Amino acid sequence: MAVKKKVRWQDYFPNCFKPEGPKPDPKKSVLKQQASFQRISLSDLSSSTVLSEDLSASLVGSNLHVFTLQELKVITQNFSPSNFLGEGGFGPVYKGFVDDKLKAGLKAQPVAVKLLDLDGSQGHREWLTEVIYLGQLRHPNLVKLIGYCCEEEHRLLVYEYMARGSLENQLFRRFSVSLPWPTRMKIAIGAAKGLAFLHEAEKPVIFRDFKASNILLDSDFTAKLSDFGLAKDGPEGDDTHVSTRVMGTQGYAAPEYILTGHLTAASDVYSFGVLLLELLTGRKSLDKTRSQREQNLAEWARPMLKSPRKFGRIIDPRLEGQYSELGVQKAAELAYHCLSHRPKLRPIISEVIKVLEPLKDLEDLQIGTFVFAVSTDSDNSSKEIAKKKELHHHRNRPSEGAKSPLSFTENARQHDHSKGSYSPANYRLKRS
Ligand SMILES: Nc1ncnc2c1ncn2[C@@H]1O[C@H](COP(=O)(O)OP(=O)(O)OP(=O)(O)O)[C@@H](O)[C@H]1O
Ligand SMILES: [Mg+2]
């Protein structure tokens, strides 16, 4: 039986580590041999904390570019607050622009640079997981990793820039323009295709952190999955699940995963069901501002999904009644099955796509429905008073009543400066 040779981090990132012994011969690099045959996983690597000043080599066997910290400072105008795009658990994200003057072979394009917050909860491991997965997995519904920087303690990631930012911002930001129904379906299908690519890979991957903030949107609302920091290789051989420490996001994580730590592709499908509910209701998966009963969207809404009459009352009022009734009914049924407490009863993701695909073309959009929402002071929930003015069902008419995605402007997406105490200096960047 062939013995699997352990690959060391140093073999991947010679620029991040001081060689422990004699310099490895790059021609004999295990990574190089393996990369051309099969995807490398994190478990193939053993850890090392030795850092290196040598920043010259690139990740062998992938198209990733290796950037210096100085280069990334230049392209983001020294991580200027005016380039700030947002911030998550990893750290802040800035817009920049690259071209082949910066690095030969680099297409001129805007990029998003994610900077590890050295005082934050994430670190080298999440950074490495992202580089390993996204460096090797390429698909139109996964955000493209262009390169990385690994310099002393600094860890940065450079992605293609997604003009409309995260779905979370588009759906829930206060002054964002409401997403029309067909666009919501397009996003759900795109995100499902991203998941299907992962679940159906030769060496399957479980995404584990599927949620609205990890779905980024292109200028034409193509959805792309981002953030592979928690991704995990799926079970192999006869194994039915992988056991992990429970990680993910409250409100999206599957109940059996929370209880047992058993992770399967069905856990991602549950999270997909939660996302579908968010798209249908415009409510957040977890909303502490609502009454106790309504805080967890999936638990509260699931019993209503089977009854079109009941569910009709919780459809996003911001859709202003402009949606396909049949489409909503089918999507609600699908969400119901994805949210089953028994993982085996959930559809696999390719079945999800089969159900969703036809929904984007349904033309029974309701036109002219007039809905307005009144907010109460006691809780943030909206009491929808739907005044149906001239409710028509134009079954064979194109969706002219719906807002065209093209009518959205870039300005609809505003950068979140709400975490106002931001200062680049907070991130202990070494300034040269
Ligand atoms: N490639 C990108 N293009 C454009 N904007 C981006 C890109 N990546 C991230 N952003 C912006 O930066 C914000 C923060 O992203 P990030 O993935 O770090 O955190 P998050 O998803 O909000 O939270 P979490 O840490 O829980 O995943 C996003 O909400 C988005 O607005
Ligand atoms: Mg994210």
CSV table of C-alpha atoms and ligand atoms in Angstrom, one decimal:
chain,number,residue,atom,x,y,z
A,1,MET,CA,0.0,0.0,0.0
A,2,ALA,CA,1.3,3.4,-0.9
A,3,VAL,CA,2.1,5.6,2.0
A,4,LYS,CA,0.8,9.1,1.7
A,5,LYS,CA,3.6,11.6,2.2
A,6,LYS,CA,2.8,14.5,4.5
A,7,VAL,CA,3.1,17.9,2.7
A,8,ARG,CA,4.4,20.7,4.8
A,9,TRP,CA,3.2,24.3,4.7
A,10,GLN,CA,6.6,25.3,3.8
A,11,ASP,CA,6.2,23.4,0.5
A,12,TYR,CA,3.2,25.5,-0.4
A,13,PHE,CA,4.4,28.8,0.9
A,14,PRO,CA,8.2,28.9,0.8
A,15,ASN,CA,7.8,32.7,1.2
A,16,CYS,CA,6.1,32.4,4.6
A,17,PHE,CA,8.6,30.2,6.3
A,18,LYS,CA,12.2,30.0,7.2
A,19,PRO,CA,13.6,26.7,5.9
A,20,GLU,CA,14.1,24.3,8.8
A,21,GLY,CA,16.9,22.4,7.1
A,22,PRO,CA,18.4,22.5,3.6
A,23,LYS,CA,16.2,24.3,1.1
A,24,PRO,CA,13.8,22.0,-0.6
A,25,ASP,CA,14.4,21.3,-4.3
A,26,PRO,CA,11.4,22.9,-6.0
A,27,LYS,CA,11.6,20.3,-8.8
A,28,LYS,CA,11.0,17.6,-6.2
A,29,SER,CA,8.2,19.5,-4.5
A,30,VAL,CA,5.4,17.1,-3.4
A,31,LEU,CA,2.9,19.9,-4.0
A,32,LYS,CA,3.9,20.3,-7.6
A,33,GLN,CA,3.4,16.6,-8.2
A,34,GLN,CA,0.1,16.5,-6.3
A,35,ALA,CA,-1.4,19.7,-7.6
A,36,SER,CA,-1.5,18.5,-11.1
A,37,PHE,CA,-3.4,15.3,-10.1
A,38,GLN,CA,-5.7,16.0,-7.2
A,39,ARG,CA,-6.8,18.7,-4.9
A,40,ILE,CA,-4.7,19.1,-1.8
A,41,SER,CA,-6.6,19.4,1.4
A,42,LEU,CA,-5.6,21.0,4.7
A,43,SER,CA,-5.3,17.6,6.3
A,44,ASP,CA,-2.4,16.9,3.9
A,45,LEU,CA,-0.4,19.6,5.7
A,46,SER,CA,1.4,19.6,8.9
A,47,SER,CA,1.7,22.8,10.8
A,48,SER,CA,4.7,25.1,11.2
A,49,THR,CA,5.0,28.4,12.8
A,50,VAL,CA,8.4,29.3,11.5
A,51,LEU,CA,8.2,32.5,9.5
A,52,SER,CA,10.5,33.6,6.7
A,53,GLU,CA,11.7,36.9,5.3
A,54,ASP,CA,12.0,35.3,1.9
A,55,LEU,CA,9.0,36.6,-0.1
A,56,SER,CA,10.1,35.6,-3.6
A,57,ALA,CA,8.4,32.3,-4.5
A,58,SER,CA,4.8,31.8,-5.5
A,59,LEU,CA,2.3,29.1,-4.7
A,60,VAL,CA,3.3,26.2,-6.9
A,61,GLY,CA,0.7,24.7,-9.2
A,62,SER,CA,-1.9,27.4,-9.0
A,63,ASN,CA,-2.5,30.7,-10.8
A,64,LEU,CA,-2.3,32.7,-7.6
A,65,HIS,CA,-0.2,35.8,-7.4
A,66,VAL,CA,2.0,36.5,-4.4
A,67,PHE,CA,1.8,40.1,-3.4
A,68,THR,CA,4.0,42.0,-1.0
A,69,LEU,CA,2.4,44.1,1.8
A,70,GLN,CA,3.9,47.2,0.2
A,71,GLU,CA,2.2,46.4,-3.1
A,72,LEU,CA,-1.1,46.0,-1.4
A,73,LYS,CA,-0.7,49.2,0.5
A,74,VAL,CA,-0.1,51.0,-2.8
A,75,ILE,CA,-3.1,49.6,-4.6
A,76,THR,CA,-5.5,50.4,-1.6
A,77,GLN,CA,-4.0,53.8,-1.0
A,78,ASN,CA,-2.5,52.7,2.2
A,79,PHE,CA,-5.7,51.0,3.3
A,80,SER,CA,-7.5,54.3,3.1
A,81,PRO,CA,-10.9,54.6,4.8
A,82,SER,CA,-12.2,55.9,1.5
A,83,ASN,CA,-11.4,52.4,0.0
A,84,PHE,CA,-13.1,50.6,2.9
A,85,LEU,CA,-15.7,48.0,1.7
A,86,GLY,CA,-16.7,46.3,4.9
A,87,GLU,CA,-15.5,44.1,7.7
A,88,GLY,CA,-16.1,40.6,9.0
A,89,GLY,CA,-14.5,38.2,11.4
A,90,PHE,CA,-11.3,38.0,9.5
A,91,GLY,CA,-10.7,41.7,9.3
A,92,PRO,CA,-11.4,44.7,7.1
A,93,VAL,CA,-11.8,44.7,3.4
A,94,TYR,CA,-10.6,47.4,1.0
A,95,LYS,CA,-11.0,48.1,-2.7
A,96,GLY,CA,-7.9,48.4,-4.9
A,97,PHE,CA,-6.9,48.3,-8.5
A,98,VAL,CA,-4.3,46.0,-10.1
A,99,ASP,CA,-2.8,45.7,-13.6
A,100,ASP,CA,0.2,44.2,-15.3
A,101,LYS,CA,2.4,47.1,-14.2
A,102,LEU,CA,2.1,45.7,-10.7
A,103,LYS,CA,2.7,42.1,-11.7
A,104,ALA,CA,3.3,40.7,-15.2
A,105,GLY,CA,0.3,38.7,-16.4
A,106,LEU,CA,-2.2,40.4,-14.1
A,107,LYS,CA,-5.4,41.6,-15.8
A,108,ALA,CA,-6.2,45.2,-15.2
A,109,GLN,CA,-9.1,45.0,-12.7
A,110,PRO,CA,-10.6,46.2,-9.4
A,111,VAL,CA,-9.9,43.9,-6.5
A,112,ALA,CA,-11.0,43.5,-2.9
A,113,VAL,CA,-8.1,43.1,-0.4
A,114,LYS,CA,-9.0,41.4,2.9
A,115,LEU,CA,-6.6,42.1,5.7
A,116,LEU,CA,-6.3,39.8,8.8
A,117,ASP,CA,-7.0,41.7,11.9
A,118,LEU,CA,-4.1,40.7,14.1
A,119,ASP,CA,-6.1,41.3,17.2
A,120,GLY,CA,-9.1,39.3,16.0
A,121,SER,CA,-10.4,35.8,16.5
A,122,GLN,CA,-9.3,34.4,13.2
A,123,GLY,CA,-5.7,33.8,12.1
A,124,HIS,CA,-3.3,31.9,10.0
A,125,ARG,CA,-5.4,28.7,9.8
A,126,GLU,CA,-8.5,30.5,8.3
A,127,TRP,CA,-6.2,32.3,5.9
A,128,LEU,CA,-4.5,29.1,4.9
A,129,THR,CA,-7.8,27.3,4.5
A,130,GLU,CA,-9.1,30.0,2.2
A,131,VAL,CA,-5.9,29.9,0.1
A,132,ILE,CA,-5.9,26.1,-0.2
A,133,TYR,CA,-9.5,25.8,-1.2
A,134,LEU,CA,-10.0,28.9,-3.3
A,135,GLY,CA,-6.6,28.5,-4.9
A,136,GLN,CA,-7.6,25.2,-6.3
A,137,LEU,CA,-11.4,25.5,-6.8
A,138,ARG,CA,-12.6,27.6,-9.8
A,139,HIS,CA,-16.2,28.1,-10.7
A,140,PRO,CA,-18.4,31.0,-12.0
A,141,ASN,CA,-20.3,30.9,-8.7
A,142,LEU,CA,-17.3,31.0,-6.4
A,143,VAL,CA,-15.5,34.2,-5.9
A,144,LYS,CA,-12.1,34.2,-7.6
A,145,LEU,CA,-9.0,34.4,-5.4
A,146,ILE,CA,-6.4,36.4,-7.3
A,147,GLY,CA,-3.6,36.1,-4.8
A,148,TYR,CA,-2.4,36.5,-1.3
A,149,CYS,CA,0.3,38.1,0.9
A,150,CYS,CA,2.0,36.3,3.7
A,151,GLU,CA,4.7,38.5,5.2
A,152,GLU,CA,5.8,38.0,8.7
A,153,GLU,CA,2.6,38.0,10.8
A,154,HIS,CA,0.6,39.7,8.1
A,155,ARG,CA,-1.9,37.7,6.1
A,156,LEU,CA,-3.9,39.2,3.3
A,157,LEU,CA,-6.2,37.9,0.5
A,158,VAL,CA,-6.8,39.5,-2.9
A,159,TYR,CA,-10.1,38.7,-4.6
A,160,GLU,CA,-11.9,39.8,-7.7
A,161,TYR,CA,-14.0,42.8,-6.8
A,162,MET,CA,-17.7,42.2,-6.6
A,163,ALA,CA,-19.5,45.4,-7.6
A,164,ARG,CA,-22.7,44.9,-5.5
A,165,GLY,CA,-21.0,43.6,-2.4
A,166,SER,CA,-22.7,41.0,-0.2
A,167,LEU,CA,-26.3,39.8,-0.4
A,168,GLU,CA,-26.7,40.6,3.2
A,169,ASN,CA,-26.1,44.3,2.4
A,170,GLN,CA,-28.5,44.2,-0.5
A,171,LEU,CA,-31.3,42.5,1.4
A,172,PHE,CA,-31.0,44.1,4.8
A,173,ARG,CA,-29.2,47.4,4.6
A,174,ARG,CA,-31.5,50.1,5.6
A,175,PHE,CA,-31.6,52.3,2.6
A,176,SER,CA,-30.8,49.6,0.0
A,177,VAL,CA,-33.1,49.3,-3.0
A,178,SER,CA,-35.3,46.2,-2.7
A,179,LEU,CA,-34.3,43.3,-4.9
A,180,PRO,CA,-37.0,42.3,-7.4
A,181,TRP,CA,-38.3,38.7,-7.3
A,182,PRO,CA,-36.6,37.5,-10.5
A,183,THR,CA,-33.3,38.8,-9.1
A,184,ARG,CA,-33.8,37.0,-5.9
A,185,MET,CA,-34.4,33.7,-7.8
A,186,LYS,CA,-31.3,34.4,-9.9
A,187,ILE,CA,-29.2,34.8,-6.7
A,188,ALA,CA,-30.7,31.6,-5.1
A,189,ILE,CA,-29.9,29.6,-8.2
A,190,GLY,CA,-26.3,31.0,-8.5
A,191,ALA,CA,-25.6,30.3,-4.8
A,192,ALA,CA,-27.0,26.8,-5.2
A,193,LYS,CA,-24.8,26.2,-8.2
A,194,GLY,CA,-21.8,27.2,-6.2
A,195,LEU,CA,-22.7,24.7,-3.5
A,196,ALA,CA,-23.4,22.0,-6.0
A,197,PHE,CA,-19.9,22.5,-7.5
A,198,LEU,CA,-18.5,21.9,-4.0
A,199,HIS,CA,-20.7,19.0,-3.0
A,200,GLU,CA,-20.3,17.2,-6.3
A,201,ALA,CA,-16.5,17.6,-6.7
A,202,GLU,CA,-14.4,14.5,-7.0
A,203,LYS,CA,-13.2,15.3,-3.5
A,204,PRO,CA,-16.4,16.9,-2.0
A,205,VAL,CA,-16.2,20.0,0.1
A,206,ILE,CA,-18.7,21.1,2.8
A,207,PHE,CA,-18.9,24.9,2.9
A,208,ARG,CA,-20.1,25.1,6.5
A,209,ASP,CA,-20.7,28.9,6.6
A,210,PHE,CA,-23.4,29.4,3.9
A,211,LYS,CA,-25.1,32.7,4.7
A,212,ALA,CA,-26.2,36.0,3.1
A,213,SER,CA,-23.0,37.8,4.0
A,214,ASN,CA,-20.9,35.1,2.3
A,215,ILE,CA,-22.7,35.5,-1.0
A,216,LEU,CA,-21.2,38.2,-3.0
A,217,LEU,CA,-22.9,39.8,-6.0
A,218,ASP,CA,-21.5,40.8,-9.4
A,219,SER,CA,-22.7,43.9,-11.3
A,220,ASP,CA,-25.3,41.6,-13.0
A,221,PHE,CA,-26.3,39.9,-9.7
A,222,THR,CA,-24.4,36.7,-10.4
A,223,ALA,CA,-24.0,35.2,-6.9
A,224,LYS,CA,-20.6,33.9,-5.8
A,225,LEU,CA,-19.7,32.1,-2.6
A,226,SER,CA,-16.9,33.6,-0.6
A,227,ASP,CA,-15.2,32.8,2.7
A,228,PHE,CA,-13.8,29.3,2.8
A,229,GLY,CA,-12.2,29.7,6.2
A,230,LEU,CA,-14.6,27.1,7.7
A,231,ALA,CA,-14.8,24.8,4.7
A,232,LYS,CA,-14.2,21.2,5.3
A,233,ASP,CA,-13.5,18.1,3.1
A,234,GLY,CA,-16.7,16.0,3.0
A,235,PRO,CA,-16.8,12.4,4.3
A,236,GLU,CA,-14.9,9.8,2.2
A,237,GLY,CA,-15.5,6.2,1.5
A,238,ASP,CA,-18.1,4.6,3.8
A,239,ASP,CA,-18.1,7.5,6.2
A,240,THR,CA,-21.5,9.2,6.5
A,241,HIS,CA,-20.3,12.4,8.1
A,242,VAL,CA,-17.2,14.3,9.3
A,243,SER,CA,-17.0,15.1,13.0
A,244,THR,CA,-16.0,18.7,13.8
A,245,ARG,CA,-16.1,21.3,16.4
A,246,VAL,CA,-19.4,23.1,15.8
A,247,MET,CA,-18.6,26.3,14.0
A,248,GLY,CA,-20.7,28.4,11.7
A,249,THR,CA,-23.3,31.0,12.2
A,250,GLN,CA,-26.3,30.9,14.5
A,251,GLY,CA,-29.5,31.0,12.7
A,252,TYR,CA,-28.1,29.1,9.7
A,253,ALA,CA,-26.5,26.0,11.2
A,254,ALA,CA,-28.4,22.8,11.0
A,255,PRO,CA,-29.9,21.5,14.2
A,256,GLU,CA,-28.3,18.0,14.1
A,257,TYR,CA,-24.9,19.6,13.4
A,258,ILE,CA,-25.3,21.9,16.5
A,259,LEU,CA,-26.3,18.9,18.6
A,260,THR,CA,-23.8,16.3,17.4
A,261,GLY,CA,-21.1,18.1,15.5
A,262,HIS,CA,-21.8,15.7,12.6
A,263,LEU,CA,-21.2,17.6,9.4
A,264,THR,CA,-22.7,16.5,6.0
A,265,ALA,CA,-23.6,18.1,2.8
A,266,ALA,CA,-27.1,18.2,4.2
A,267,SER,CA,-26.0,20.7,6.7
A,268,ASP,CA,-25.2,23.1,3.9
A,269,VAL,CA,-28.6,22.4,2.4
A,270,TYR,CA,-30.3,23.4,5.7
A,271,SER,CA,-28.4,26.7,5.6
A,272,PHE,CA,-29.5,27.1,2.0
A,273,GLY,CA,-33.1,26.7,3.2
A,274,VAL,CA,-32.6,29.5,5.7
A,275,LEU,CA,-31.2,31.7,2.9
A,276,LEU,CA,-34.2,31.0,0.7
A,277,LEU,CA,-36.5,32.0,3.6
A,278,GLU,CA,-34.5,35.3,3.9
A,279,LEU,CA,-35.0,35.9,0.2
A,280,LEU,CA,-38.7,35.2,0.5
A,281,THR,CA,-39.5,37.1,3.7
A,282,GLY,CA,-36.8,39.9,3.8
A,283,ARG,CA,-36.2,38.8,7.4
A,284,LYS,CA,-32.9,38.0,8.9
A,285,SER,CA,-32.1,34.4,9.9
A,286,LEU,CA,-31.6,35.6,13.5
A,287,ASP,CA,-33.1,38.9,14.6
A,288,LYS,CA,-32.8,39.8,18.2
A,289,THR,CA,-34.9,42.9,17.8
A,290,ARG,CA,-38.0,40.8,17.2
A,291,SER,CA,-40.2,39.1,19.8
A,292,GLN,CA,-38.7,36.0,21.3
A,293,ARG,CA,-41.0,33.7,19.1
A,294,GLU,CA,-39.9,35.4,15.9
A,295,GLN,CA,-36.2,35.7,16.5
A,296,ASN,CA,-35.1,32.5,14.8
A,297,LEU,CA,-36.5,32.8,11.2
A,298,ALA,CA,-36.4,29.1,10.3
A,299,GLU,CA,-38.0,27.9,13.5
A,300,TRP,CA,-40.7,30.5,13.3
A,301,ALA,CA,-41.5,30.4,9.6
A,302,ARG,CA,-41.2,26.7,8.8
A,303,PRO,CA,-44.6,25.7,10.1
A,304,MET,CA,-46.2,28.3,7.9
A,305,LEU,CA,-44.4,27.2,4.7
A,306,LYS,CA,-47.0,24.5,3.9
A,307,SER,CA,-49.9,26.9,4.0
A,308,PRO,CA,-49.9,29.4,1.1
A,309,ARG,CA,-52.4,31.5,3.0
A,310,LYS,CA,-50.3,31.7,6.2
A,311,PHE,CA,-47.0,32.2,4.3
A,312,GLY,CA,-48.6,34.8,2.1
A,313,ARG,CA,-48.7,37.0,5.2
A,314,ILE,CA,-44.9,36.9,5.8
A,315,ILE,CA,-43.7,37.5,2.3
A,316,ASP,CA,-41.3,40.4,2.1
A,317,PRO,CA,-43.4,43.6,2.0
A,318,ARG,CA,-40.6,45.3,0.1
A,319,LEU,CA,-41.5,43.1,-2.9
A,320,GLU,CA,-44.6,45.2,-3.0
A,321,GLY,CA,-46.6,42.2,-4.1
A,322,GLN,CA,-44.6,41.9,-7.3
A,323,TYR,CA,-43.7,38.3,-7.4
A,324,SER,CA,-44.9,35.1,-9.1
A,325,GLU,CA,-47.4,33.4,-6.8
A,326,LEU,CA,-46.6,30.0,-8.1
A,327,GLY,CA,-42.9,30.8,-7.8
A,328,VAL,CA,-43.3,31.8,-4.2
A,329,GLN,CA,-45.3,28.7,-3.4
A,330,LYS,CA,-42.8,26.4,-5.0
A,331,ALA,CA,-39.8,28.2,-3.3
A,332,ALA,CA,-41.6,28.0,0.1
A,333,GLU,CA,-42.2,24.3,-0.4
A,334,LEU,CA,-38.6,23.8,-1.3
A,335,ALA,CA,-37.5,25.8,1.8
A,336,TYR,CA,-39.7,23.5,3.9
A,337,HIS,CA,-37.9,20.4,2.7
A,338,CYS,CA,-34.4,22.0,3.0
A,339,LEU,CA,-35.3,22.9,6.6
A,340,SER,CA,-36.3,19.3,7.6
A,341,HIS,CA,-35.0,18.3,11.0
A,342,ARG,CA,-34.1,15.0,9.4
A,343,PRO,CA,-31.1,15.5,7.2
A,344,LYS,CA,-31.9,12.5,5.1
A,345,LEU,CA,-35.3,14.1,4.1
A,346,ARG,CA,-33.6,17.2,2.7
A,347,PRO,CA,-33.1,17.3,-1.0
A,348,ILE,CA,-29.5,17.2,-2.3
A,349,ILE,CA,-28.4,20.4,-3.8
A,350,SER,CA,-28.7,19.3,-7.5
A,351,GLU,CA,-32.4,18.7,-6.8
A,352,VAL,CA,-32.7,22.1,-5.3
A,353,ILE,CA,-31.4,23.6,-8.5
A,354,LYS,CA,-33.9,21.6,-10.6
A,355,VAL,CA,-36.7,23.0,-8.6
A,356,LEU,CA,-35.4,26.6,-8.7
A,357,GLU,CA,-34.4,26.9,-12.3
A,358,PRO,CA,-37.9,27.0,-13.8
A,359,LEU,CA,-39.0,29.6,-11.1
A,360,LYS,CA,-36.9,32.4,-12.5
A,361,ASP,CA,-38.9,32.3,-15.8
A,362,LEU,CA,-42.4,32.2,-14.3
A,363,GLU,CA,-44.3,35.2,-15.7
A,364,ASP,CA,-47.3,35.3,-13.4
A,365,LEU,CA,-46.0,38.4,-11.7
A,366,GLN,CA,-48.6,40.3,-9.8
A,367,ILE,CA,-48.7,43.8,-11.1
A,368,GLY,CA,-50.0,46.8,-9.3
A,369,THR,CA,-50.3,45.4,-5.8
A,370,PHE,CA,-49.8,48.2,-3.4
A,371,VAL,CA,-48.3,47.3,0.0
A,372,PHE,CA,-47.0,49.6,2.7
A,373,ALA,CA,-45.4,48.8,5.9
A,374,VAL,CA,-45.8,50.5,9.3
A,375,SER,CA,-43.1,50.1,11.9
A,376,THR,CA,-44.1,50.1,15.5
A,377,ASP,CA,-41.8,51.5,18.2
A,378,SER,CA,-42.2,48.4,20.5
A,379,ASP,CA,-40.4,46.0,18.2
A,380,ASN,CA,-38.9,46.3,14.8
A,381,SER,CA,-41.4,44.1,13.1
A,382,SER,CA,-43.4,45.7,10.3
A,383,LYS,CA,-47.1,45.4,10.3
A,384,GLU,CA,-48.0,45.0,6.7
A,385,ILE,CA,-51.1,46.6,5.6
A,386,ALA,CA,-51.7,45.4,2.1
A,387,LYS,CA,-54.0,47.4,0.1
A,388,LYS,CA,-54.6,45.5,-3.1
A,389,LYS,CA,-55.3,47.9,-5.8
A,390,GLU,CA,-56.3,46.4,-9.1
A,391,LEU,CA,-54.7,43.1,-8.5
A,392,HIS,CA,-54.0,41.5,-11.9
A,393,HIS,CA,-52.5,38.2,-12.8
A,394,HIS,CA,-50.8,38.6,-16.2
A,395,ARG,CA,-49.9,35.1,-16.8
A,396,ASN,CA,-48.6,35.5,-20.3
A,397,ARG,CA,-47.0,38.8,-19.9
A,398,PRO,CA,-43.4,39.6,-19.5
A,399,SER,CA,-42.6,41.0,-16.1
A,400,GLU,CA,-42.7,44.6,-17.1
A,401,GLY,CA,-44.1,45.6,-13.7
A,402,ALA,CA,-41.0,44.4,-12.0
A,403,LYS,CA,-38.0,46.7,-11.6
A,404,SER,CA,-35.3,45.7,-13.9
A,405,PRO,CA,-32.0,44.7,-12.2
A,406,LEU,CA,-30.4,47.2,-14.6
A,407,SER,CA,-32.2,50.1,-13.0
A,408,PHE,CA,-30.0,49.6,-9.9
A,409,THR,CA,-27.1,51.9,-9.7
A,410,GLU,CA,-23.8,51.3,-8.1
A,411,ASN,CA,-24.7,53.9,-5.5
A,412,ALA,CA,-27.4,51.6,-4.2
A,413,ARG,CA,-24.6,49.9,-2.4
A,414,GLN,CA,-23.1,52.1,0.2
A,415,HIS,CA,-20.1,51.1,2.1
A,416,ASP,CA,-20.6,50.3,5.7
A,417,HIS,CA,-18.8,52.8,7.9
A,418,SER,CA,-21.0,52.0,10.8
A,419,LYS,CA,-18.2,50.3,12.6
A,420,GLY,CA,-17.0,53.9,12.9
A,421,SER,CA,-14.1,53.5,15.2
A,422,TYR,CA,-12.1,52.0,12.3
A,423,SER,CA,-8.6,53.2,11.9
A,424,PRO,CA,-6.1,51.4,9.8
A,425,ALA,CA,-3.7,51.7,12.7
A,426,ASN,CA,-6.0,49.4,14.7
A,427,TYR,CA,-4.8,46.6,12.7
A,428,ARG,CA,-1.2,46.8,13.7
A,429,LEU,CA,0.0,47.0,10.2
A,430,LYS,CA,3.7,47.6,10.0
A,431,ARG,CA,4.3,50.7,8.0
A,432,SER,CA,7.4,50.8,6.0
B,1,LIG,N1,-14.6,40.4,-3.2
B,1,LIG,C1,-15.3,41.4,-2.7
B,1,LIG,N2,-15.8,42.4,-3.4
B,1,LIG,C2,-16.5,43.4,-2.9
B,1,LIG,N3,-16.7,43.5,-1.6
B,1,LIG,C3,-16.3,42.6,-0.8
B,1,LIG,C4,-15.6,41.4,-1.3
B,1,LIG,N4,-15.3,40.6,-0.2
B,1,LIG,C5,-15.8,41.2,0.9
B,1,LIG,N5,-16.4,42.4,0.5
B,1,LIG,C6,-17.1,43.3,1.5
B,1,LIG,O1,-16.5,43.2,2.7
B,1,LIG,C7,-17.5,42.9,3.7
B,1,LIG,C8,-16.9,42.0,4.7
B,1,LIG,O2,-16.6,40.7,4.2
B,1,LIG,P1,-16.2,39.5,5.0
B,1,LIG,O3,-16.3,38.3,4.1
B,1,LIG,O4,-14.8,39.7,5.5
B,1,LIG,O5,-17.1,39.4,6.3
B,1,LIG,P2,-18.6,39.0,6.4
B,1,LIG,O6,-18.9,37.9,5.4
B,1,LIG,O7,-19.5,40.2,6.5
B,1,LIG,O8,-18.6,38.3,7.9
B,1,LIG,P3,-18.0,36.9,8.3
B,1,LIG,O9,-16.7,37.1,8.9
B,1,LIG,O10,-19.0,36.4,9.2
B,1,LIG,O11,-17.9,36.0,7.0
B,1,LIG,C9,-18.6,42.2,2.9
B,1,LIG,O12,-19.9,42.3,3.6
B,1,LIG,C10,-18.6,42.9,1.6
B,1,LIG,O13,-19.4,44.1,1.7
B,2,MG,MG,-17.8,36.7,4.6
